[in-house]
Coordinates of C-alpha atoms in Angstrom, one line a residue:
M265 CA 4.0 3.5 15.9
R266 CA 3.3 2.4 12.2
A267 CA 0.5 4.4 10.5
K268 CA -2.8 3.1 9.4
A269 CA -3.4 3.0 5.5
L270 CA -6.5 3.2 3.5
A271 CA -6.2 2.6 -0.2
V272 CA -8.5 4.3 -2.6
W273 CA -8.9 2.1 -5.8
G274 CA -10.8 2.9 -8.7
T275 CA -12.6 0.9 -11.5
G276 CA -10.7 3.0 -14.1
S277 CA -9.0 6.2 -14.7
G278 CA -10.9 9.2 -14.3
V279 CA -13.5 7.9 -11.9
G280 CA -12.4 10.5 -8.9
K281 CA -9.8 8.7 -6.9
S282 CA -7.8 11.9 -6.5
L283 CA -11.0 13.6 -5.5
F284 CA -11.7 11.1 -3.1
V285 CA -8.2 10.9 -1.5
A286 CA -8.2 15.0 -1.1
G287 CA -11.5 14.6 0.4
L288 CA -10.9 11.9 3.0
L289 CA -7.8 13.6 3.8
R290 CA -9.5 16.8 4.8
H291 CA -11.7 14.8 6.6
F292 CA -9.3 12.8 8.7
R293 CA -7.6 16.4 9.2
R294 CA -11.0 17.5 11.1
M295 CA -10.5 14.4 13.1
G296 CA -7.2 15.7 14.4
L297 CA -5.4 13.0 12.8
K298 CA -1.8 13.5 11.2
A299 CA -2.6 12.1 7.8
A300 CA -0.7 12.1 4.4
P301 CA -1.5 11.1 0.9
F302 CA 0.7 8.5 -1.0
K303 CA 0.6 7.6 -4.8
A304 CA 3.7 5.1 -5.8
Q305 CA 3.4 6.0 -9.3
N306 CA 1.6 8.7 -11.3
M307 CA 1.5 9.4 -15.1
A308 CA 0.8 13.0 -15.6
N309 CA 2.1 16.0 -17.3
H310 CA 0.8 18.2 -14.5
A311 CA 3.3 18.8 -11.7
R312 CA 4.0 21.0 -8.8
V313 CA 7.4 21.7 -7.0
A314 CA 7.7 20.6 -3.7
R315 CA 10.4 19.6 -1.1
G316 CA 12.8 17.5 -2.8
G317 CA 11.8 18.5 -6.3
E318 CA 8.7 17.9 -8.5
L319 CA 5.7 15.5 -7.8
A320 CA 2.3 15.3 -9.3
T321 CA -0.5 18.0 -8.9
A322 CA -2.8 15.6 -7.3
Q323 CA -0.5 14.8 -4.5
W324 CA 0.5 18.5 -4.1
L325 CA -3.5 19.1 -3.6
Q326 CA -4.0 16.3 -1.3
A327 CA -1.0 17.3 0.9
L328 CA -2.9 20.6 1.1
A329 CA -6.1 18.8 1.9
A330 CA -4.2 17.2 4.7
G331 CA -2.6 20.3 5.9
V332 CA 0.9 19.0 5.8
E333 CA 3.8 20.1 3.3
A334 CA 3.8 18.4 0.3
E335 CA 7.2 16.3 -0.6
V336 CA 8.5 13.9 -3.3
R337 CA 7.8 10.9 -1.0
M338 CA 4.3 11.3 -1.6
N339 CA 4.6 10.5 -5.2
P340 CA 8.0 8.7 -5.5
I341 CA 7.6 7.9 -9.3
L342 CA 6.3 10.4 -11.7
V343 CA 5.9 9.4 -15.3
K344 CA 5.5 12.3 -17.8
P345 CA 4.7 11.0 -21.3
F346 CA 6.1 12.3 -24.5
G347 CA 3.5 11.1 -26.6
E348 CA 4.1 7.8 -28.5
R349 CA 7.8 7.9 -28.2
G350 CA 8.4 7.3 -24.2
A351 CA 8.4 9.4 -21.1
Q352 CA 10.5 11.2 -18.8
V353 CA 10.8 9.3 -15.3
V354 CA 11.2 11.1 -12.2
V355 CA 12.2 9.2 -9.2
L356 CA 12.0 10.8 -5.9
G357 CA 11.3 14.4 -7.4
R358 CA 14.3 14.2 -9.7
V359 CA 14.5 13.0 -13.5
D360 CA 16.2 9.7 -13.7
P361 CA 17.9 9.5 -17.3
F362 CA 18.6 5.8 -17.1
L363 CA 15.1 4.8 -16.3
S364 CA 13.9 7.5 -18.9
S365 CA 15.7 5.6 -21.5
L366 CA 14.4 2.3 -20.8
P367 CA 11.2 0.5 -22.1
W368 CA 8.3 0.2 -19.7
Q369 CA 8.7 -3.3 -19.0
E370 CA 12.1 -2.9 -18.0
R371 CA 11.8 0.0 -15.7
K372 CA 9.6 -2.0 -13.5
P373 CA 12.5 -4.0 -11.2
H374 CA 13.7 -0.6 -10.6
L375 CA 10.8 0.9 -9.1
E376 CA 10.0 -1.3 -6.2
A377 CA 13.0 -0.1 -3.8
P378 CA 12.2 3.9 -4.0
V379 CA 8.5 3.3 -3.8
R380 CA 8.9 1.0 -0.7
E381 CA 11.5 3.7 1.0
A382 CA 9.3 6.3 0.4
L383 CA 6.2 4.2 1.8
E384 CA 7.9 3.1 4.8
G385 CA 9.4 6.6 5.7
L386 CA 5.8 8.0 5.6
L387 CA 4.1 5.3 7.6
A388 CA 6.7 5.7 10.3
E389 CA 5.8 9.5 10.6
Y390 CA 2.2 9.7 10.3
E391 CA -1.0 8.4 12.0
L392 CA -2.7 7.4 8.7
L393 CA -1.9 7.1 4.9
V394 CA -4.2 7.5 2.2
L395 CA -3.0 5.6 -1.0
E396 CA -4.3 6.7 -4.1
G397 CA -4.5 3.8 -6.8
A398 CA -3.6 4.0 -10.3
G399 CA -6.0 3.2 -13.0
S400 CA -7.6 -0.1 -12.0
P401 CA -6.1 -2.7 -9.8
V402 CA -7.4 -5.6 -11.9
E403 CA -5.4 -5.1 -15.1
R404 CA -4.5 -8.9 -14.6
N405 CA -2.0 -8.7 -17.6
L406 CA 0.0 -6.4 -15.7
W407 CA 0.2 -8.3 -12.5
P408 CA 2.2 -8.0 -10.2
D409 CA 0.7 -4.5 -9.9
L410 CA 2.8 -2.3 -7.9
P411 CA 0.9 1.1 -7.6
N412 CA -2.3 -0.7 -6.5
L413 CA -1.9 -4.1 -5.0
K414 CA 2.0 -4.2 -3.9
V415 CA 1.7 -1.1 -2.3
A416 CA -1.5 -1.8 -0.3
E417 CA 0.0 -5.2 0.7
W418 CA 3.2 -3.5 2.1
A419 CA 1.1 -1.1 4.1
G420 CA -1.4 -3.8 5.3
A421 CA -4.2 -1.4 3.9
K422 CA -7.9 -1.5 4.0
A423 CA -9.3 -0.4 0.5
L424 CA -12.4 1.6 -0.8
L425 CA -13.5 0.9 -4.5
V426 CA -14.6 4.0 -6.5
A427 CA -16.6 4.1 -9.6
D428 CA -18.0 6.8 -11.8
V429 CA -21.7 6.7 -12.4
D430 CA -21.6 9.7 -14.9
Q431 CA -19.7 7.5 -17.3
G432 CA -22.4 4.6 -17.2
G433 CA -21.7 0.7 -16.2
A434 CA -20.8 1.7 -12.7
L435 CA -22.4 -1.4 -11.1
A436 CA -20.7 -3.8 -13.7
A437 CA -17.5 -1.9 -13.3
L438 CA -17.8 -2.4 -9.3
Y439 CA -18.8 -6.0 -9.4
G440 CA -16.4 -6.8 -12.2
T441 CA -13.5 -5.2 -10.2
W442 CA -14.3 -7.0 -7.1
A443 CA -14.6 -10.2 -8.7
L444 CA -11.2 -10.1 -10.6
L445 CA -9.4 -8.7 -7.4
G446 CA -9.2 -12.5 -6.4
E447 CA -7.3 -12.8 -3.0
H448 CA -6.8 -9.4 -2.8
R449 CA -10.7 -8.6 -2.6
E450 CA -10.2 -9.2 1.3
R451 CA -9.2 -5.6 1.6
L452 CA -12.2 -3.9 0.6
V453 CA -14.2 -2.4 3.2
G454 CA -16.8 -0.8 0.9
F455 CA -17.9 0.5 -2.4
A456 CA -18.6 4.2 -3.4
F457 CA -20.4 5.7 -6.4
N458 CA -19.1 9.2 -7.6
K459 CA -20.2 12.0 -9.8
F460 CA -24.2 11.1 -9.7
R461 CA -26.7 13.5 -10.8
G462 CA -30.7 13.0 -10.9
D463 CA -33.0 10.7 -8.8
L464 CA -30.8 8.8 -6.2
S465 CA -33.5 6.3 -5.9
L466 CA -32.8 5.0 -9.3
L467 CA -29.2 3.8 -8.0
T468 CA -29.8 2.8 -4.4
P469 CA -31.4 -0.6 -5.5
A470 CA -27.6 -1.3 -6.8
Y471 CA -26.5 -1.0 -3.1
R472 CA -28.6 -4.3 -2.1
L473 CA -27.4 -6.0 -5.1
L474 CA -23.7 -5.3 -4.7
E475 CA -23.7 -6.2 -0.9
G476 CA -25.7 -9.4 -1.7
W477 CA -23.4 -10.6 -4.3
T478 CA -20.0 -9.3 -2.7
G479 CA -20.7 -8.9 1.2
V480 CA -19.1 -5.6 0.8
P481 CA -21.3 -2.5 1.7
V482 CA -21.8 0.7 -0.4
L483 CA -20.8 3.2 1.7
G484 CA -22.8 5.9 -0.3
T485 CA -23.0 8.0 -3.6
L486 CA -21.3 11.5 -4.0
P487 CA -23.1 13.9 -6.4
M488 CA -21.5 15.6 -8.9
L489 CA -20.1 18.6 -7.3
P490 CA -19.6 22.0 -8.8
L491 CA -16.1 22.3 -7.4
E492 CA -13.3 24.0 -9.5
L493 CA -10.1 22.0 -8.2
P494 CA -6.7 21.6 -10.2
E495 CA -7.2 18.3 -12.3
E496 CA -4.7 15.5 -12.6
D497 CA -5.6 15.0 -16.1
G498 CA -6.4 18.4 -17.7
F499 CA -7.3 16.8 -20.9
R500 CA -10.3 15.1 -19.4
Y501 CA -11.3 18.2 -17.7
R502 CA -13.6 20.9 -19.3
P503 CA -13.7 24.2 -17.4
R504 CA -17.0 25.4 -16.2
A505 CA -18.5 28.5 -18.0
G506 CA -18.4 31.3 -15.6
E507 CA -19.0 35.1 -15.6
G508 CA -16.4 37.6 -17.0
P509 CA -14.3 38.0 -19.9
K510 CA -13.8 35.3 -22.6
V511 CA -10.3 33.6 -21.8
A512 CA -8.9 31.2 -24.4
I513 CA -6.7 28.6 -23.1
L514 CA -4.9 27.0 -26.3
R515 CA -4.9 23.3 -25.8
Y516 CA -1.8 22.0 -28.2
P517 CA -1.6 18.2 -28.2
H518 CA 1.3 18.3 -25.5
A519 CA -0.2 20.9 -23.2
A520 CA 1.0 20.6 -19.7
N521 CA 0.4 22.1 -16.2
L522 CA -3.4 23.1 -17.3
D523 CA -4.1 22.7 -13.7
E524 CA -2.7 26.1 -12.8
F525 CA -5.7 27.7 -14.4
W526 CA -8.3 26.6 -12.2
P527 CA -9.1 30.0 -10.8
L528 CA -10.4 31.2 -14.3
A529 CA -13.5 28.9 -14.1
E530 CA -14.6 31.3 -11.4
L531 CA -13.6 34.6 -12.7
A532 CA -14.0 34.4 -16.2
R533 CA -15.3 32.2 -19.0
P534 CA -12.4 30.0 -20.0
I535 CA -12.3 27.6 -23.1
H536 CA -9.9 25.2 -24.2
A537 CA -9.5 26.3 -27.7
Q538 CA -8.2 23.5 -30.2
S539 CA -8.9 25.9 -33.3
P540 CA -8.4 29.9 -34.1
E541 CA -12.1 30.0 -34.5
E542 CA -12.8 28.9 -31.1
A543 CA -10.2 31.3 -29.7
E544 CA -11.7 34.4 -31.6
G545 CA -13.1 37.0 -29.6
A546 CA -11.0 36.3 -26.4
E547 CA -10.1 39.2 -24.3
L548 CA -7.2 37.0 -23.1
L549 CA -5.2 34.4 -24.7
I550 CA -3.1 32.1 -22.8
L551 CA -0.4 29.8 -24.1
P552 CA 0.1 27.0 -21.2
G553 CA 3.2 25.0 -20.6
S554 CA 3.9 22.1 -23.1
R555 CA 5.8 19.0 -22.5
L556 CA 7.2 19.0 -26.2
P557 CA 7.3 22.5 -27.6
A558 CA 9.0 21.5 -30.9
R559 CA 6.0 18.9 -31.5
D560 CA 3.5 21.5 -30.5
L561 CA 5.1 24.2 -32.8
P562 CA 3.3 23.2 -36.1
W563 CA -0.1 22.7 -34.1
L564 CA 0.6 26.5 -33.1
R565 CA 1.9 27.9 -36.1
R566 CA -1.8 28.0 -37.6
F567 CA -2.6 30.4 -34.8
L568 CA -0.1 32.8 -35.7
P569 CA -2.5 35.2 -37.6
L570 CA -4.9 35.1 -34.8
L571 CA -1.9 36.2 -32.1
R572 CA -0.6 38.8 -34.2
R573 CA -4.2 40.4 -34.7
H574 CA -4.7 39.9 -31.0
L575 CA -1.7 41.7 -30.0
E576 CA -2.1 44.5 -32.8
A577 CA -5.4 45.1 -31.0
G578 CA -3.6 45.5 -27.7
K579 CA -5.2 42.6 -25.9
P580 CA -3.4 40.8 -23.5
L581 CA -1.6 37.5 -24.3
L582 CA 0.2 35.4 -21.4
A583 CA 2.5 32.9 -22.4
V584 CA 3.9 30.2 -19.9
C585 CA 7.1 28.1 -19.9
G586 CA 6.8 25.9 -23.0
G587 CA 4.1 28.2 -24.4
A588 CA 6.7 31.0 -24.3
E589 CA 9.3 29.0 -25.8
M590 CA 7.3 28.2 -29.0
L591 CA 7.2 32.3 -29.3
A592 CA 10.9 32.7 -29.4
E593 CA 13.1 32.7 -32.6
A594 CA 14.1 29.3 -32.2
I595 CA 14.4 26.1 -30.0
L596 CA 17.6 24.4 -30.0
D597 CA 17.9 20.7 -29.0
E598 CA 21.2 19.6 -30.0
E599 CA 21.1 17.1 -27.4
G600 CA 17.8 15.6 -28.0
V601 CA 16.8 16.5 -24.3
E602 CA 13.2 16.7 -25.3
E603 CA 13.3 16.4 -29.4
K604 CA 16.5 16.6 -31.2
G605 CA 16.9 19.4 -33.7
V606 CA 16.7 23.1 -34.3
F607 CA 13.0 24.3 -34.6
P608 CA 12.1 27.9 -35.8
G609 CA 9.8 29.2 -33.6
L610 CA 7.0 31.8 -34.1
G611 CA 9.3 34.8 -33.6
L612 CA 7.1 37.0 -31.3
L613 CA 10.0 37.1 -28.6
P614 CA 13.4 38.2 -29.4
H615 CA 15.2 35.2 -27.9
Q616 CA 16.5 31.8 -28.7
V617 CA 15.8 28.8 -26.2
R618 CA 18.4 25.9 -25.8
M619 CA 17.5 22.7 -24.0
R620 CA 19.8 21.7 -21.2
R621 CA 19.9 18.1 -19.7
E622 CA 19.9 19.7 -16.1
K623 CA 16.2 20.4 -15.5
R624 CA 15.3 23.5 -13.2
V625 CA 13.0 22.8 -10.5
E626 CA 12.3 25.6 -8.1
A627 CA 9.6 27.4 -6.1
K628 CA 10.2 31.1 -6.5
E629 CA 8.6 34.2 -5.0
V630 CA 9.4 37.4 -7.0
P631 CA 8.1 41.3 -7.2
L632 CA 6.4 42.4 -10.4
L633 CA 8.0 45.9 -11.5
G634 CA 8.3 47.6 -14.6
L635 CA 5.3 46.1 -16.3
T636 CA 3.3 48.3 -19.0
G637 CA -0.3 48.4 -20.3
Y638 CA -2.7 45.7 -19.2
W639 CA 0.1 44.1 -17.1
A640 CA 0.7 47.4 -15.3
Q641 CA -1.8 46.3 -12.8
L642 CA 0.5 43.8 -11.5
N643 CA 3.3 46.0 -10.5
G644 CA 4.0 46.2 -6.9
L645 CA 2.7 42.5 -6.3
K646 CA 5.0 39.8 -4.8
V647 CA 3.9 36.6 -6.5
R648 CA 4.6 33.1 -5.8
G649 CA 5.0 30.2 -8.3
Y650 CA 7.5 27.6 -9.4
E651 CA 9.6 26.8 -12.3
I652 CA 9.9 23.3 -13.9
H653 CA 11.7 23.4 -17.5
H654 CA 14.9 22.3 -19.5
G655 CA 14.9 25.4 -21.5
E656 CA 17.3 28.4 -21.1
G657 CA 17.6 31.8 -22.8
L658 CA 14.3 33.6 -21.7
P659 CA 14.1 35.9 -18.8
L660 CA 12.1 35.0 -15.9
F661 CA 9.6 37.6 -16.9
H662 CA 9.7 39.6 -20.3
Q663 CA 7.0 41.9 -22.1
E664 CA 6.7 42.5 -25.4
G665 CA 3.9 45.0 -26.2
S666 CA 0.7 43.3 -24.7
L667 CA 2.5 39.9 -24.5
L668 CA 3.8 38.7 -21.0
A669 CA 6.2 35.7 -21.5
T670 CA 7.4 33.8 -18.2
W671 CA 8.8 30.8 -16.9
L672 CA 6.9 31.1 -13.8
H673 CA 4.0 28.6 -13.3
G674 CA 0.8 29.5 -10.9
L675 CA 0.8 33.4 -11.7
L676 CA -2.8 33.3 -11.8
E677 CA -3.3 31.3 -8.8
N678 CA -2.1 34.5 -6.7
P679 CA -5.1 36.1 -5.0
G680 CA -3.4 39.5 -5.6
V681 CA -3.2 39.0 -9.6
Q682 CA -6.8 37.7 -9.5
R683 CA -7.7 41.1 -7.8
A684 CA -6.0 43.2 -10.2
L685 CA -6.8 41.4 -13.4
F686 CA -10.5 40.3 -12.7
G687 CA -11.6 42.5 -9.7
R688 CA -12.3 39.8 -7.2
E689 CA -10.6 36.8 -5.9
A690 CA -11.3 33.1 -6.6
K691 CA -12.8 31.3 -3.4
G692 CA -9.5 29.4 -3.3
L693 CA -8.5 25.9 -2.6
E694 CA -9.2 25.5 0.9
E695 CA -12.7 26.4 0.6
A696 CA -13.2 24.0 -2.3
L697 CA -11.5 21.4 -0.3
D698 CA -13.8 21.9 2.8
A699 CA -16.8 21.8 0.4
L700 CA -15.4 18.6 -0.8
A701 CA -14.8 17.2 2.8
D702 CA -18.5 18.3 3.7
A703 CA -20.1 16.6 0.7
L704 CA -18.3 13.2 1.8
E705 CA -19.5 13.7 5.2
A706 CA -22.9 14.3 4.0
H707 CA -23.0 11.6 1.5
L708 CA -20.9 8.5 2.8
D709 CA -21.1 6.4 5.6
L710 CA -17.7 7.7 7.0
K711 CA -18.1 6.2 10.4
R712 CA -18.3 2.8 9.0
L713 CA -14.9 3.5 7.1
R714 CA -13.5 4.6 10.3
R715 CA -14.4 1.5 12.1
A716 CA -13.0 -0.6 9.3
L717 CA -9.7 1.2 9.6
G718 CA -9.6 0.6 13.6
L719 CA -9.9 4.2 14.4
S720 CA -13.2 3.7 16.5
G721 CA -14.0 -0.1 17.2
K722 CA -13.9 -2.9 14.8
A723 CA -15.8 -3.3 11.5
F724 CA -15.7 -7.2 11.6
P725 CA -15.2 -9.8 14.4
A726 CA -11.8 -10.8 15.5
G727 CA -10.7 -14.0 14.0
S728 CA -13.1 -13.9 11.2
A729 CA -12.0 -15.6 8.0
K730 CA -12.2 -14.2 4.4
P731 CA -14.1 -15.5 1.5
P732 CA -12.1 -18.1 -0.4
D733 CA -11.0 -17.4 -3.9
P734 CA -11.3 -19.8 -6.7
P735 CA -9.6 -22.5 -6.9
P736 CA -11.0 -23.6 -3.6
P737 CA -10.3 -26.7 -1.3
P738 CA -12.8 -29.4 -2.3
G739 CA -15.4 -30.8 0.2
L740 CA -18.8 -30.0 1.6
V741 CA -20.0 -26.9 3.4
L742 CA -23.4 -27.1 4.9
L743 CA -25.4 -23.9 6.0
L744 CA -28.3 -24.8 8.3
G745 CA -30.9 -22.3 9.8
G746 CA -34.6 -21.3 9.5
A747 CA -36.6 -19.5 6.9
K748 CA -35.2 -16.1 6.1
S749 CA -32.1 -16.7 8.5
G750 CA -29.7 -15.5 5.8
K751 CA -28.6 -18.9 4.5
S752 CA -28.6 -18.2 0.7
R753 CA -26.8 -14.7 0.9
F754 CA -24.2 -16.5 3.3
A755 CA -23.9 -18.9 0.4
Q756 CA -23.2 -16.3 -2.0
R757 CA -20.6 -14.8 0.2
L758 CA -18.7 -17.8 0.7
A759 CA -18.8 -18.9 -2.8
G760 CA -17.6 -15.5 -4.3
P761 CA -18.0 -14.4 -8.0
Y762 CA -17.4 -17.6 -9.9
A763 CA -19.9 -20.5 -8.7
A764 CA -22.6 -22.9 -10.2
L765 CA -25.8 -22.9 -8.3
I766 CA -28.1 -26.1 -8.4
A767 CA -31.7 -24.8 -7.7
T768 CA -34.1 -27.5 -6.8
A769 CA -37.0 -25.2 -6.4
E770 CA -40.0 -25.6 -9.0
P771 CA -42.5 -22.6 -9.4
R772 CA -45.4 -24.6 -8.8
D773 CA -47.7 -21.3 -7.9
E774 CA -47.3 -17.7 -8.1
E775 CA -45.9 -17.3 -4.8
M776 CA -43.1 -19.6 -5.2
A777 CA -42.6 -18.1 -8.7
E778 CA -42.2 -14.8 -7.2
R779 CA -39.4 -16.1 -4.7
I780 CA -37.5 -17.7 -7.4
R781 CA -37.6 -14.6 -9.5
R782 CA -36.3 -12.5 -6.2
H783 CA -33.5 -15.1 -5.6
R784 CA -32.5 -15.0 -9.4
E785 CA -32.1 -11.3 -9.1
E786 CA -30.2 -11.3 -6.2
R787 CA -27.6 -14.0 -7.5
P788 CA -24.2 -12.6 -9.0
P789 CA -24.6 -12.3 -12.5
T790 CA -21.6 -14.5 -13.2
W791 CA -23.0 -17.4 -11.8
E792 CA -23.9 -20.4 -13.9
T793 CA -27.6 -21.8 -12.7
L794 CA -28.8 -25.4 -13.1
E795 CA -32.5 -26.0 -12.2
E796 CA -32.5 -29.6 -10.9
P797 CA -35.2 -30.5 -8.5
L798 CA -34.0 -34.2 -8.1
A799 CA -30.8 -35.5 -9.6
L800 CA -28.2 -33.5 -7.6
A801 CA -25.4 -35.9 -8.3
E802 CA -25.8 -35.7 -11.9
A803 CA -26.0 -31.8 -11.8
L804 CA -22.9 -31.7 -9.9
T805 CA -21.1 -33.6 -12.9
R806 CA -22.4 -30.7 -15.3
A807 CA -21.4 -27.8 -13.2
R808 CA -18.8 -25.8 -15.0
H809 CA -17.3 -24.1 -11.9
P810 CA -15.2 -25.5 -9.2
T811 CA -17.7 -23.9 -6.6
V812 CA -21.2 -25.4 -6.6
V813 CA -24.3 -24.2 -4.4
V814 CA -26.9 -26.3 -3.8
D815 CA -30.0 -24.4 -2.6
C816 CA -31.6 -25.9 -1.1
L817 CA -31.9 -29.5 0.4
T818 CA -35.3 -28.8 2.0
L819 CA -37.1 -28.6 -1.3
W820 CA -34.9 -31.5 -2.6
V821 CA -36.0 -33.8 0.3
S822 CA -39.7 -32.7 -0.5
N823 CA -39.3 -33.1 -4.2
L824 CA -37.9 -36.6 -3.6
L825 CA -40.8 -37.9 -1.5
E826 CA -43.3 -36.8 -4.0
H827 CA -41.4 -38.9 -6.4
G828 CA -41.3 -42.0 -4.2
L829 CA -37.7 -41.8 -3.8
D830 CA -35.5 -42.7 -0.8
P831 CA -34.0 -39.4 0.7
L832 CA -31.7 -41.0 2.6
E833 CA -30.2 -43.3 -0.5
E834 CA -30.1 -40.0 -2.6
A835 CA -28.2 -38.4 0.3
E836 CA -25.7 -41.2 0.3
R837 CA -25.3 -41.0 -3.7
F838 CA -25.1 -37.1 -3.5
L839 CA -22.1 -37.4 -0.8
R840 CA -20.3 -39.8 -3.3
A841 CA -20.8 -37.4 -5.8
V842 CA -19.2 -34.8 -3.7
E843 CA -16.4 -36.6 -3.0
G844 CA -15.7 -37.7 -6.4
S845 CA -16.0 -34.4 -7.9
G846 CA -13.1 -32.5 -6.6
K847 CA -15.4 -29.5 -6.2
R848 CA -16.3 -27.2 -3.3
V849 CA -20.0 -27.7 -2.7
I850 CA -21.9 -25.4 -0.4
A851 CA -25.3 -26.9 0.4
V852 CA -28.1 -24.8 2.1
S853 CA -30.8 -26.7 4.3
N854 CA -33.4 -25.9 6.8
E855 CA -33.1 -26.9 10.4
V856 CA -36.7 -27.8 11.1
G857 CA -36.5 -29.8 14.2
L858 CA -36.4 -26.7 16.4
G859 CA -40.4 -25.9 16.1
I860 CA -43.5 -27.6 17.3
V861 CA -44.5 -31.3 16.3
P862 CA -46.2 -31.4 13.1
A863 CA -50.1 -32.2 13.2
N864 CA -50.0 -35.1 10.6
P865 CA -48.0 -38.2 9.9
L866 CA -46.6 -37.0 6.6
A867 CA -45.4 -33.8 7.8
R868 CA -43.7 -35.6 11.1
R869 CA -42.1 -38.3 8.5
Y870 CA -40.5 -35.4 6.1
R871 CA -39.2 -33.6 9.3
D872 CA -37.5 -36.6 10.6
L873 CA -36.3 -37.5 7.3
L874 CA -34.8 -34.1 6.7
G875 CA -33.2 -34.1 10.3
E876 CA -31.6 -37.5 9.3
V877 CA -30.2 -36.1 6.0
N878 CA -28.9 -33.0 7.7
A879 CA -27.3 -35.3 10.2
R880 CA -25.6 -37.3 7.5
L881 CA -24.5 -34.2 5.7
V882 CA -22.8 -32.7 8.9
E883 CA -21.0 -35.7 9.6
A884 CA -19.3 -35.6 6.0
A885 CA -19.1 -31.9 5.8
E886 CA -15.6 -30.2 6.0
A887 CA -17.6 -27.0 7.8
V888 CA -21.0 -26.4 9.1
Y889 CA -22.7 -23.2 9.9
F890 CA -25.7 -22.3 11.9
L891 CA -27.5 -19.0 10.7
V892 CA -29.7 -17.1 13.0
A893 CA -31.0 -13.7 11.7
G894 CA -28.2 -13.1 9.2
R895 CA -25.3 -14.3 11.8
A896 CA -23.5 -17.4 11.1
L897 CA -22.5 -19.7 14.1
S898 CA -19.8 -22.1 13.4
L899 CA -20.6 -25.7 14.3
K900 CA -17.7 -27.4 12.6
G901 CA -14.8 -26.0 10.7
P902 CA -13.4 -22.5 10.5
N903 CA -15.1 -19.2 11.7
P904 CA -17.8 -17.5 9.7
A905 CA -17.0 -14.9 6.8
P906 CA -16.7 -11.2 7.3
G907 CA -19.6 -9.2 7.7
V908 CA -22.0 -12.2 8.5
G909 CA -20.8 -13.9 11.4

C-alpha cells in the first residue's frame, strides 16, 4: 500500500518548516504510524552521516522525531554552497562532481530521476511521508518547481502552509502565497502561524479573514518555543544565553555544522563571535567546521593573538574539522577540490593538510585516551560522532597543550562529555522533540489535519470540485439563498484571489453602511471593486479581471424599481452583456419566494419580479447553487467547492 503524504510548505525560508515537520512526525509516531521525512532538495552546510552517506541535519533530526533510521533517500539532493562561486552537489549521500561543476539551471534536468526514485521507494515502505518544502512554493520565475510542487504531485500530497509571525507580514504572506499557487492551491488543507508571542487575540481576527478570502482554514498558531534544537541554518540562529561558562564559537563566513553545538545553549553561555572583542573572556573557544577553510583563513588570522593568549593562559580550545585545518601549518589543495592553491595556516598544529577528491563520510565510535589538562576529564569515555571532510594529514584527535583538534563532529552532543566538562547533561533531543509535539498538539487543530489526510474520516465531501483558477471558463454562475446563508462567502471561494466585484448596495442608512463596511473588510484585498447600483452591463465591460462577482441582484432589482426601470428588460440586457464579455460572472441573489406572502402590493410585485429575474438567470446559467446555512446544494452544473457544499 502506498503511503499517504503531507507537504509542509512555507511562505519563505526560515519560517519553521523543518520545525513543523519534526513536530508532526513525533505526533504521528505517537499515533503508532510508521512515518518518515522527505526533502527533495536542501541547501545547507549542516549535514550528518546516515545510512548511505550524508544528508541535511534537518532530515536527520526529523528521522529521529519519527523514530526511524535516517537515510539518504530522505534528502536525495543536498546542495552545499561555496559562497558566490558555486556549490557541492550531494546526490543520494555522495558528492557528484559532474553536477557540482554545472551551473544551477543546467543541473535541474539531472535531479528529477534520483528525487523520484527516492520518493517512490519511501512511499512504498512507509504509511505516511511528511514532505518539507524548500523556500517558497510560489517562486513562479523558477517553475516548474521540483522540491515543492512536483514532489507533492508525485506523492499525491495534501499541504499545510506555514508563516512566521515574528518576521512580520504573515497575513499578507499566507494570502499572497495562496493566491500565487494557482491550480496547486487545491492541495492546501490549512494555514498555520509560527513563532507568535504576545496577545493571541490580536492575531485571531486574521483567521476569519483568511478563511473568508480563501476557503482554507487556519489550523492554529504555534507560540515562540524555548527549544534548543539543531538548526538547519546556523547563521539565522542565535543561541540562547544560558547559565555557566562563556563559550565563544567563532563564526567565520563559511562556518559549517554549527548545529552540533546545540547543547551549549543549556549548559553554558554561548555566543557566535565575529570579532576578537566579542570572544574576549571566554572560558572555552570553539573553532567549528568550515565549508571553505582556505577562504576563512584571512578572517581567522586576526584572531591569532587572542588564540595565543587563550592557550598561554591554559584555557581550552576545541577545533573541529575545518577549524582544525586552519590551525595547521598549511592547507594544500593542488587539485582545486575546494580552493586551488597552497594556503599558510595559523601554525598552532604541527601538521599539513592536503585536500583529496575522495570525501570521507563516516560515522564513528571511538575511545578517548591519553588526554591531559582540561581535556583529561574525557579519558575513558567512548564517544560517538561523524567525519565529513576532504582533508587528510591530521590525526582523528590531537592535543597541543590546551588545544584539542579533531576531525570528529558531534563531540559535545555526547552526554558523557557534557557531564565531564559542564557537570550536567543537556536535556537531550528526545525531550525537546516531545515538547515540540506537545506544543503542536496543544495549539493546532491536528484532528482536522488528520481528517484531511484520510487518517480518520474525510475532510471534504466526496466528489467535490475545486475552486477554478484564472483564466476561468466564461459563463454565468448563479448563487441563490436566504439572508446570511453564506452566498457572498461562497462567491469569494469560487472566484479565487483575482476578481472584480460589482457592488449594487448603496449606504442609505447607518445599518446598511455598516453592512457594506463588513463586506468590504471580508473581501480579498486583491479584488477590484466597482460600485454600481443600476448599470450592470456597463460595469461588466469596465471590470479588469476575467472573473466578476455581482453582489447582489436582490438590491439591484430594488434599485431598478425605484428608478422606474423594468427589471426584466434590464436582466435580458445583463445576460447579453455576460454572453458577450467572455468573462465568468458569479451573480448573487436572494430567493424570496419561500416566505410568507407580503402584506402590501409593492412588496408582492417586488417578490414576483425578483422571482422572474432569478428564473431567467437560472435558465441562462452554466451552474446554479442554492445556499442553506452555509452549505451549497447544486441545482445545475458541477458539485459545490470544498469546505462549503
